[in-house]
Short mmCIF file of C-alpha atoms and ligand atoms in Angstrom, two decimals:
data_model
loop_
_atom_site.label_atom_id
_atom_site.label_comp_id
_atom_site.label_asym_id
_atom_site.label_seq_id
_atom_site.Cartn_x
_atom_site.Cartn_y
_atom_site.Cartn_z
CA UNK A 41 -3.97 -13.47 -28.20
CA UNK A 42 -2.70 -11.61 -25.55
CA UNK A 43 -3.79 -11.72 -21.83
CA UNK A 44 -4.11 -8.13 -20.80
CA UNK A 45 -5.31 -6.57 -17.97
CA UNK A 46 -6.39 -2.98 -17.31
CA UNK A 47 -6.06 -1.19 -13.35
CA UNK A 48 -8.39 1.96 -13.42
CA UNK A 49 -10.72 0.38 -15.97
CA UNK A 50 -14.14 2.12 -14.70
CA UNK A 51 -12.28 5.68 -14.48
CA UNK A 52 -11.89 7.96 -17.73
CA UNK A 53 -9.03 6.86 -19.50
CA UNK A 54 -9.98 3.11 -19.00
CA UNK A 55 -13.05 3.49 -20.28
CA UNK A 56 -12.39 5.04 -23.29
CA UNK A 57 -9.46 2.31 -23.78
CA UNK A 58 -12.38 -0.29 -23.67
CA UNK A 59 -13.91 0.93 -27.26
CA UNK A 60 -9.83 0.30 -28.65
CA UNK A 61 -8.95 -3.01 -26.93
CA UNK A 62 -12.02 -4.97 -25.95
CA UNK A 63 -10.54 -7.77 -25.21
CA UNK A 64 -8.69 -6.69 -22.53
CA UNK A 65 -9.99 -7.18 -18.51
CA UNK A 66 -10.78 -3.86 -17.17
CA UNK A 67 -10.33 -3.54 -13.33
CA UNK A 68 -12.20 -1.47 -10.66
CA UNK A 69 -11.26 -0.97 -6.69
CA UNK A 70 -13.90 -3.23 -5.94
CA UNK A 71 -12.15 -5.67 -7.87
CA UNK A 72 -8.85 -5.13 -6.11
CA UNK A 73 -7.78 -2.42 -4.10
CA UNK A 74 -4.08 -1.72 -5.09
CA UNK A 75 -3.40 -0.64 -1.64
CA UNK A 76 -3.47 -4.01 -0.76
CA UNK A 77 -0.50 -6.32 -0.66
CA UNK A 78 -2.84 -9.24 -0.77
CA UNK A 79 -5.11 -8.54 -3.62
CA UNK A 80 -2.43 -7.11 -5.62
CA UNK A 81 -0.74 -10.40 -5.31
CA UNK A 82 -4.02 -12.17 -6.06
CA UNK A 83 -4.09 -10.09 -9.34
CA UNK A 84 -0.56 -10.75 -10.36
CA UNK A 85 -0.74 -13.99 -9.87
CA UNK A 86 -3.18 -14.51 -12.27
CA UNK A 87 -0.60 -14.22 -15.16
CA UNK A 88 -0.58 -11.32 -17.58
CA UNK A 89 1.64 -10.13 -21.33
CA UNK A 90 0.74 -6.56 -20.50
CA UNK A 91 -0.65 -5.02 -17.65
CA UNK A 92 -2.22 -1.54 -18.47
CA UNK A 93 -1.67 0.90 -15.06
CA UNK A 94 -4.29 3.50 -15.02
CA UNK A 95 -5.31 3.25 -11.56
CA UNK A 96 -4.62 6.27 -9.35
CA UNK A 97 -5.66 8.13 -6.56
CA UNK A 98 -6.67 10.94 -9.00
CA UNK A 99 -8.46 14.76 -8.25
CA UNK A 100 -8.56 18.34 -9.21
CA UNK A 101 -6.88 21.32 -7.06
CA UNK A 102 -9.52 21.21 -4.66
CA UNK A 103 -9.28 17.81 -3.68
CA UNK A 104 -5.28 17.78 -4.08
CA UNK A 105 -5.02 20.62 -1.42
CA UNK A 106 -7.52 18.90 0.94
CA UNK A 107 -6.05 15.25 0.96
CA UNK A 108 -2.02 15.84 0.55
CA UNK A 109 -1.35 12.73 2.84
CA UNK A 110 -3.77 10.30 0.79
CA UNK A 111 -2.52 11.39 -2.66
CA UNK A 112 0.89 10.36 -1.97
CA UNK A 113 0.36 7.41 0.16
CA UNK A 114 -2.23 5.52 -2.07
CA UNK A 115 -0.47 6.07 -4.86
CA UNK A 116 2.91 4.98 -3.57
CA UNK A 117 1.08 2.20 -2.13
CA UNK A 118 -0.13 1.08 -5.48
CA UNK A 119 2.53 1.86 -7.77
CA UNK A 120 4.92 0.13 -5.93
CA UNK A 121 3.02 -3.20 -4.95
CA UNK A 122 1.75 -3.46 -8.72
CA UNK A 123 5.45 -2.94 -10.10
CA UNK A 124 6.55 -5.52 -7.45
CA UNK A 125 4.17 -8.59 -7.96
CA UNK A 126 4.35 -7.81 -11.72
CA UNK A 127 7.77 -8.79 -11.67
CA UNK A 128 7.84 -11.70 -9.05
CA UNK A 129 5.09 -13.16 -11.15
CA UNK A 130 6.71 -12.33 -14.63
CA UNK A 131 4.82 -10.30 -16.28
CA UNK A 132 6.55 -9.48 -19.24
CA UNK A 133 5.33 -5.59 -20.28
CA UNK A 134 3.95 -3.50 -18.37
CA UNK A 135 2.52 0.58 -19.77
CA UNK A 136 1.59 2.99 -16.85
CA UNK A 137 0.16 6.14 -17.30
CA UNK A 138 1.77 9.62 -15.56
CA UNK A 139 0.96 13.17 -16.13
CA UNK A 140 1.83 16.41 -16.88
CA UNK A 141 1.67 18.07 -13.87
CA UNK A 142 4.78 16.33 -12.08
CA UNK A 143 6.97 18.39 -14.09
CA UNK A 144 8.94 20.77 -12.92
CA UNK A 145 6.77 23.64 -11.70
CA UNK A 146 8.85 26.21 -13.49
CA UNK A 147 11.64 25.85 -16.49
CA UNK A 148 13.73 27.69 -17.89
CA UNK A 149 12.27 26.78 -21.68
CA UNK A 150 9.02 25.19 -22.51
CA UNK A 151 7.86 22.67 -24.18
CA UNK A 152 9.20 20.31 -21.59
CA UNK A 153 11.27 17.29 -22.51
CA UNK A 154 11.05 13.93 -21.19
CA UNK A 155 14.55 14.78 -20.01
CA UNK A 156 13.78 17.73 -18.27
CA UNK A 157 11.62 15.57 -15.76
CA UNK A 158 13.83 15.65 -12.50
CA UNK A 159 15.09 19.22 -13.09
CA UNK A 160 13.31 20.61 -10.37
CA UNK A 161 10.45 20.47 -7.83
CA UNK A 162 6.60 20.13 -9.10
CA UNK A 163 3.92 22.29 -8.03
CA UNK A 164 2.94 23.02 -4.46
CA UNK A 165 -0.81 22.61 -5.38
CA UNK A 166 -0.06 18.98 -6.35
CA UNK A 167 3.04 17.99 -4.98
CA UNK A 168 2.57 14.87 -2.87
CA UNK A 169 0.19 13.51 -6.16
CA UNK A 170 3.06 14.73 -8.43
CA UNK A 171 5.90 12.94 -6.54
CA UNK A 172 4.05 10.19 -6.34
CA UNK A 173 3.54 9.99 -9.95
CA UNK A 174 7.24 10.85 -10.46
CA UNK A 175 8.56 7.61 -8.58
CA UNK A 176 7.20 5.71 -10.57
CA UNK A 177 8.81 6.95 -13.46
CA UNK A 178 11.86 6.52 -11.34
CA UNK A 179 10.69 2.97 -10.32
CA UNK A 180 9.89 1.63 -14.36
CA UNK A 181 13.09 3.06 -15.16
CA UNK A 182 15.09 1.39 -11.98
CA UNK A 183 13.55 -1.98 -12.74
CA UNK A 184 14.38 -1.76 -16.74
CA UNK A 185 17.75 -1.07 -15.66
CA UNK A 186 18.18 -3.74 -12.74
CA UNK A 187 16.03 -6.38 -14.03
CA UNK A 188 15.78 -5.86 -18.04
CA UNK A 189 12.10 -5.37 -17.98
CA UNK A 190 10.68 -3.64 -20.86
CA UNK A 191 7.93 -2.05 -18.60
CA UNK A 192 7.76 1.79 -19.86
CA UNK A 193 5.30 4.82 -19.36
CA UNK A 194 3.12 7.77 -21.07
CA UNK A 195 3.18 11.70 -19.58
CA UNK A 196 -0.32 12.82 -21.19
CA UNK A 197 -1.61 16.78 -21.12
CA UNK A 198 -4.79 17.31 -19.39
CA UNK A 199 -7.49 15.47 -20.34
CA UNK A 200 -11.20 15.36 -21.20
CA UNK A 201 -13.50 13.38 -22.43
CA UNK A 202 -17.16 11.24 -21.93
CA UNK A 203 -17.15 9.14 -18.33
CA UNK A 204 -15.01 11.50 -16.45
CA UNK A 205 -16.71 13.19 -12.68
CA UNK A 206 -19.37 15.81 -13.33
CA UNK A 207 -18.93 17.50 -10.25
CA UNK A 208 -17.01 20.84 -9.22
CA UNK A 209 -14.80 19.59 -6.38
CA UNK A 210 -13.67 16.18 -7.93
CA UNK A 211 -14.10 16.52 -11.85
CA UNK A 212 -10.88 18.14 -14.20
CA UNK A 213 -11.66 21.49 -16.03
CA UNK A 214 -13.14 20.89 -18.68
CA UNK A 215 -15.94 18.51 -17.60
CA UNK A 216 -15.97 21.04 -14.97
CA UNK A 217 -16.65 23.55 -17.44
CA UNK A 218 -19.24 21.65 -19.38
CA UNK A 219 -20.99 20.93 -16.29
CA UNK A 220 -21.46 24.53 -15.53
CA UNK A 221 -22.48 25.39 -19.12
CA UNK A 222 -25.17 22.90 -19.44
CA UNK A 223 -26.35 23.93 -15.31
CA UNK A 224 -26.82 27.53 -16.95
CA UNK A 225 -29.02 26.29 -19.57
CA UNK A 226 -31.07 24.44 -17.48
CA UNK A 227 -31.43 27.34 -15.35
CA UNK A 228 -32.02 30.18 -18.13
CA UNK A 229 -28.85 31.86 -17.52
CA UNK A 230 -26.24 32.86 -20.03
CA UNK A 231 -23.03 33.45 -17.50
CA UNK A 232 -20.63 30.95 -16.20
CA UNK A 233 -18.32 31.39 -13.05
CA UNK A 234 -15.17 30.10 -13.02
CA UNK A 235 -12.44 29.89 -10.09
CA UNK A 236 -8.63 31.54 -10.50
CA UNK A 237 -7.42 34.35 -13.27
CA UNK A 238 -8.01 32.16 -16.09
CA UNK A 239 -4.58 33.41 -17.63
CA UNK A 240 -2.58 29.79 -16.97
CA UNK A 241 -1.93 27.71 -20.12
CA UNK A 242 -3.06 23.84 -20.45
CA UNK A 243 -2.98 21.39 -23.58
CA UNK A 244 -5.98 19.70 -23.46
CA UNK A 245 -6.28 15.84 -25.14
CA UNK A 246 -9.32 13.67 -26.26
CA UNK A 247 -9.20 10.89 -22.98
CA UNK A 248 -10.03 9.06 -26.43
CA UNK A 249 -6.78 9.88 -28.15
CA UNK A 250 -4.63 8.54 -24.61
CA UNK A 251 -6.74 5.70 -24.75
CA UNK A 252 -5.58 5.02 -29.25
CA UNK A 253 -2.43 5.56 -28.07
CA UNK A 254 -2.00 3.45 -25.36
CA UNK A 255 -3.45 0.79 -28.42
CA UNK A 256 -0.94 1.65 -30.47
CA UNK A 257 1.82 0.29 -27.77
CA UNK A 258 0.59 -2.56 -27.53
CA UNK A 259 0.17 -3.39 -31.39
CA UNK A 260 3.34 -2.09 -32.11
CA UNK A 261 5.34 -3.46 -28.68
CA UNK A 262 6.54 0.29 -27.93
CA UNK A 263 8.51 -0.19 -25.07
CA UNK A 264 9.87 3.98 -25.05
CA UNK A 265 8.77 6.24 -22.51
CA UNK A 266 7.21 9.21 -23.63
CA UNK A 267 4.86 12.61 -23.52
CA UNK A 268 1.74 12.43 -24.98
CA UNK A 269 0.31 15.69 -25.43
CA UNK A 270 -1.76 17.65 -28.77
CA UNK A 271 0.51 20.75 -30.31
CA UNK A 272 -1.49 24.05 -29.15
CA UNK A 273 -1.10 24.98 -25.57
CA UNK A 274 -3.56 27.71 -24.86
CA UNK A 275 -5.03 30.00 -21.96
CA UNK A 276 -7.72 29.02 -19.85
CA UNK A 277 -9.97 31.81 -21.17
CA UNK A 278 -9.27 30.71 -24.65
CA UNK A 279 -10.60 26.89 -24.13
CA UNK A 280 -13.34 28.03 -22.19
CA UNK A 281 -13.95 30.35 -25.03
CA UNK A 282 -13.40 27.86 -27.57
CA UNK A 283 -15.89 25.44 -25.41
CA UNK A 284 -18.76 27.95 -25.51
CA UNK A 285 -18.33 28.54 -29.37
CA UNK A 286 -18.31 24.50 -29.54
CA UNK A 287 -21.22 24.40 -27.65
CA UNK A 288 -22.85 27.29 -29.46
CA UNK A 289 -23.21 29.35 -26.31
CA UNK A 290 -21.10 32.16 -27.66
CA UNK A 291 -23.41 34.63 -25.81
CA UNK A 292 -22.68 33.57 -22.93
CA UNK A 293 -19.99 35.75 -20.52
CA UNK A 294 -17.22 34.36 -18.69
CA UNK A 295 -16.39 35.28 -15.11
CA UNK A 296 -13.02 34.40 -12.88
CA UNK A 297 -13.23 34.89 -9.63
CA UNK A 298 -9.35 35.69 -9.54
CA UNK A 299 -9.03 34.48 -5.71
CA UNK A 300 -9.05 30.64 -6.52
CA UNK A 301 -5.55 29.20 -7.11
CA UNK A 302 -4.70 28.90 -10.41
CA UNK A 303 -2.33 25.93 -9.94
CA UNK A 304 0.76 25.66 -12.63
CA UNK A 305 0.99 28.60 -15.08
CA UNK A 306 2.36 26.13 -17.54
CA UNK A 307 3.84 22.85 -18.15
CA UNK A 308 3.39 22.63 -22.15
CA UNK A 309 5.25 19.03 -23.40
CA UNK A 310 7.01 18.39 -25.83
CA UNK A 311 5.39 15.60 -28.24
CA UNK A 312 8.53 15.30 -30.34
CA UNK A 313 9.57 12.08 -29.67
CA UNK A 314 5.82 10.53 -29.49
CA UNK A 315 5.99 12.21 -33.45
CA UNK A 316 9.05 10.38 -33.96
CA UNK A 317 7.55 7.01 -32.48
CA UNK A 318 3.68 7.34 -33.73
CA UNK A 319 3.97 9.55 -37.03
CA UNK A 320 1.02 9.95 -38.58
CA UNK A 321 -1.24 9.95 -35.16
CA UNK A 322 -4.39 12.30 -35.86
CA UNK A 323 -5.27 14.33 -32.37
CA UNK A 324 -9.17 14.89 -32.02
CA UNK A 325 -9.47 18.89 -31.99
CA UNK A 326 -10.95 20.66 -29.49
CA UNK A 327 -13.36 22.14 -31.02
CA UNK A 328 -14.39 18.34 -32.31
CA UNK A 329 -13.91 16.77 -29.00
CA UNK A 330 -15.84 19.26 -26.54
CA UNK A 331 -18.86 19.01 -29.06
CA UNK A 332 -18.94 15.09 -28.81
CA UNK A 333 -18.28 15.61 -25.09
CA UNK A 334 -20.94 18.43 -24.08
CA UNK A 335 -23.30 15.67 -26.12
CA UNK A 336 -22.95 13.47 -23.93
CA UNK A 337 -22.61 14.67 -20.24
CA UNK A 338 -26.75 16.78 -21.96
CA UNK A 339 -28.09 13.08 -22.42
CA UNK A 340 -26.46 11.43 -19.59
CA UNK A 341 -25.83 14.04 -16.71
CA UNK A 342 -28.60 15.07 -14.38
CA UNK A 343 -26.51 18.46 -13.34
P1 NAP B 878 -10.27 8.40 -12.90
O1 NAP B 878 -11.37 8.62 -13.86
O2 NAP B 878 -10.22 9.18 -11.63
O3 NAP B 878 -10.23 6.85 -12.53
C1 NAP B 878 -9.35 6.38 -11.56
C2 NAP B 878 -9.35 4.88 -11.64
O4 NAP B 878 -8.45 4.38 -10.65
C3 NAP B 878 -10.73 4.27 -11.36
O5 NAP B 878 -10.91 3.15 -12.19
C4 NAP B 878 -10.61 3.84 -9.91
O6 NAP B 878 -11.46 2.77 -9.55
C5 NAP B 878 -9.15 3.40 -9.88
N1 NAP B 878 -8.64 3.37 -8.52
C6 NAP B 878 -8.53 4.40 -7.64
N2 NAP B 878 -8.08 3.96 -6.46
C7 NAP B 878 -7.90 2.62 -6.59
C8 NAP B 878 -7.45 1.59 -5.72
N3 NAP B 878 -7.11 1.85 -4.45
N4 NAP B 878 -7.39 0.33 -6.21
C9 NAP B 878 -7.73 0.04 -7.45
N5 NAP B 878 -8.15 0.97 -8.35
C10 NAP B 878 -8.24 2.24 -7.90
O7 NAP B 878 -8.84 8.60 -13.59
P2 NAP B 878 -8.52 8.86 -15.13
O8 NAP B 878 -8.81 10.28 -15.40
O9 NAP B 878 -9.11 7.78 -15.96
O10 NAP B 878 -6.93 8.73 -15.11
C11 NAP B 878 -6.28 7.51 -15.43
C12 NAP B 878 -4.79 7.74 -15.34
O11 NAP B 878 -4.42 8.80 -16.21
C13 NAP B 878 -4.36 8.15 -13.93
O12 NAP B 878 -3.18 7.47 -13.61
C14 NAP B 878 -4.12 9.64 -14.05
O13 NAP B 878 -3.10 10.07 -13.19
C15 NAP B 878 -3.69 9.78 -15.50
N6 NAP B 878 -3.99 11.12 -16.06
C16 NAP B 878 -5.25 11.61 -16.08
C17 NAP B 878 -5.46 12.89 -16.61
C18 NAP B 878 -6.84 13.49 -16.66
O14 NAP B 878 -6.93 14.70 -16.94
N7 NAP B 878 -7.91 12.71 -16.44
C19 NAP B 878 -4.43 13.62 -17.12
C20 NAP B 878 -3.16 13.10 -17.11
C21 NAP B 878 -2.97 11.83 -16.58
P3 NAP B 878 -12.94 3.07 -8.94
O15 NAP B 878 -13.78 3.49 -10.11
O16 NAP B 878 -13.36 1.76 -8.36
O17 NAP B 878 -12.76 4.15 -7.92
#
């Protein structure tokens, strides 16, 4: 069997990768902090086939704009140590997982290729987490080339799912969103508030779907680099609409506030090549996925 170890194992992704590959060790900072030379040598050392990287310095807008310096420096920090001891100790594959929004922040034609990646600079609401994230695209790719190393990595859409932040400064959108819906129905009320115009466009993936796919690598020994994203790529408004039909709130009313940034209008991928890789993969819909979602965060949030 394989020896494979998981970075960012208590976070969303990783724990939705424990229900595909249980066998695997899933990591937490307290187990090592991947700022640190010394534990990230410890870890390394230990001897891996596959290390899964999911760890990350990781926020929504709010966060982002507060903390520029930290996003970029603990992510650096960790991207490059792992990457470095993974290869001193020989560690033979190695997936790490990206994201969407270090795209350029504008293009001329959407959906965005994997090529298109360095074609210009990401958005200012994210930028020192997006270039960041973008190194170590360039760093997998540098040390395939120098050093033959079949380590690759995945660019998913925004994500949702069970075990993700219920809280409005730290937690993505759509938990966000659920959060607020099941607050109003606690509270009697049938309105939800939400921040910017509500006019940018996101694809939005089942953190279980990342978390099959990231499976699927390993069973098959994928070794491309590649988008992972669902098809439809749809407004704000419409997936909070769609959430509130999922939830059966339908009678509830949406408000923006149209002051809050909106961050990037869009940055739609392209999942051609993940089609061409992964054929017959089956997304979760939305419409599926909130409901199992909104589920959950009722029994096990205290909002
Ligand atoms: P998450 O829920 O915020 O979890 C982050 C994980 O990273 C946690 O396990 C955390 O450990 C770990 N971590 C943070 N700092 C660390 C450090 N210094 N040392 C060791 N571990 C550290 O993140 P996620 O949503 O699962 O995201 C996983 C990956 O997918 C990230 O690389 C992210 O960029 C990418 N991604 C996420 C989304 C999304 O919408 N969620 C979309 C696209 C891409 P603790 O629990 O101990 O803090």
């Amino acid at each position: 069997m394989k020896k494979i170890v998981v970075t960012g194992g208590s976070g969303l992704v990783g724990r939705h990768l424990r229900q595909i590959l249980p066998e695997a060790e899933y990591l937490s900072s307290s187990d090592y902090d991947l700022r640190s030379e010394a534990d990230v040598k410890r870890l390394c050392e230990r001897g891996w086939d596959h290390i899964v990287h999911l760890a990350a310095r990781v926020g929504g807008i709010i966060e982002n704009i507060g903390y520029p310096a930290e996003f970029i420096e603990d992510n650096l920090l960790m991207n490059t140590l792992l990457l470095k001891y993974a290869r001193l100790n020989e560690v033979s594959r190695l997936t790490a997982v990206l994201s969407t929004c270090i795209y350029p922040d504008t293009y001329p034609t959407y959906p965005l290729r994997e090529e298109d990646l360095h074609n210009g600079a990401p958005q200012s609401t994210n930028f020192p987490y997006a270039i960041a994230k973008r190194s170590l695209a360039v760093q997998i790719d540098a040390y395939a080339k120098q050093y033959g190393l079949k380590y690759n990595y995945l660019i998913p859409c925004n994500l949702y799912g069970e075990f993700d932040k219920v809280d409005e400064q730290r937690s993505h959108y759509l938990t966000a969103l659920l959060g607020k819906i099941i607050k109003a129905e606690r509270e009697g009320r049938k309105e939800i508030r939400l921040l910017g115009t509500g006019t940018p466009m996101r694809q939005f993936m089942y953190g279980g779907d990342l978390a099959r796919v990231i499976g699927h690598c390993i069973d098959a020994d994928l070794t491309e680099s590649f988008n992972v994203a669902v098809d439809e790529n749809r407004t704000i408004r419409e997936i909070a609409e769609i959430a509130l039909g999922a939830c059966g709130k339908d009678d509830f009313e949406l408000h923006f506030d149209n002051i809050s940034p909106d961050g990037q209008y869009r940055k739609d991928v392209s999942n051609a090549r993940m089609r061409s890789l992964i054929p017959d993969f089956k997304f979760t819909s939305l419409n599926e996925g909130i409901r199992k979602v909104y589920d959950y965060y009722k029994e096990h949030s205290t909002i």
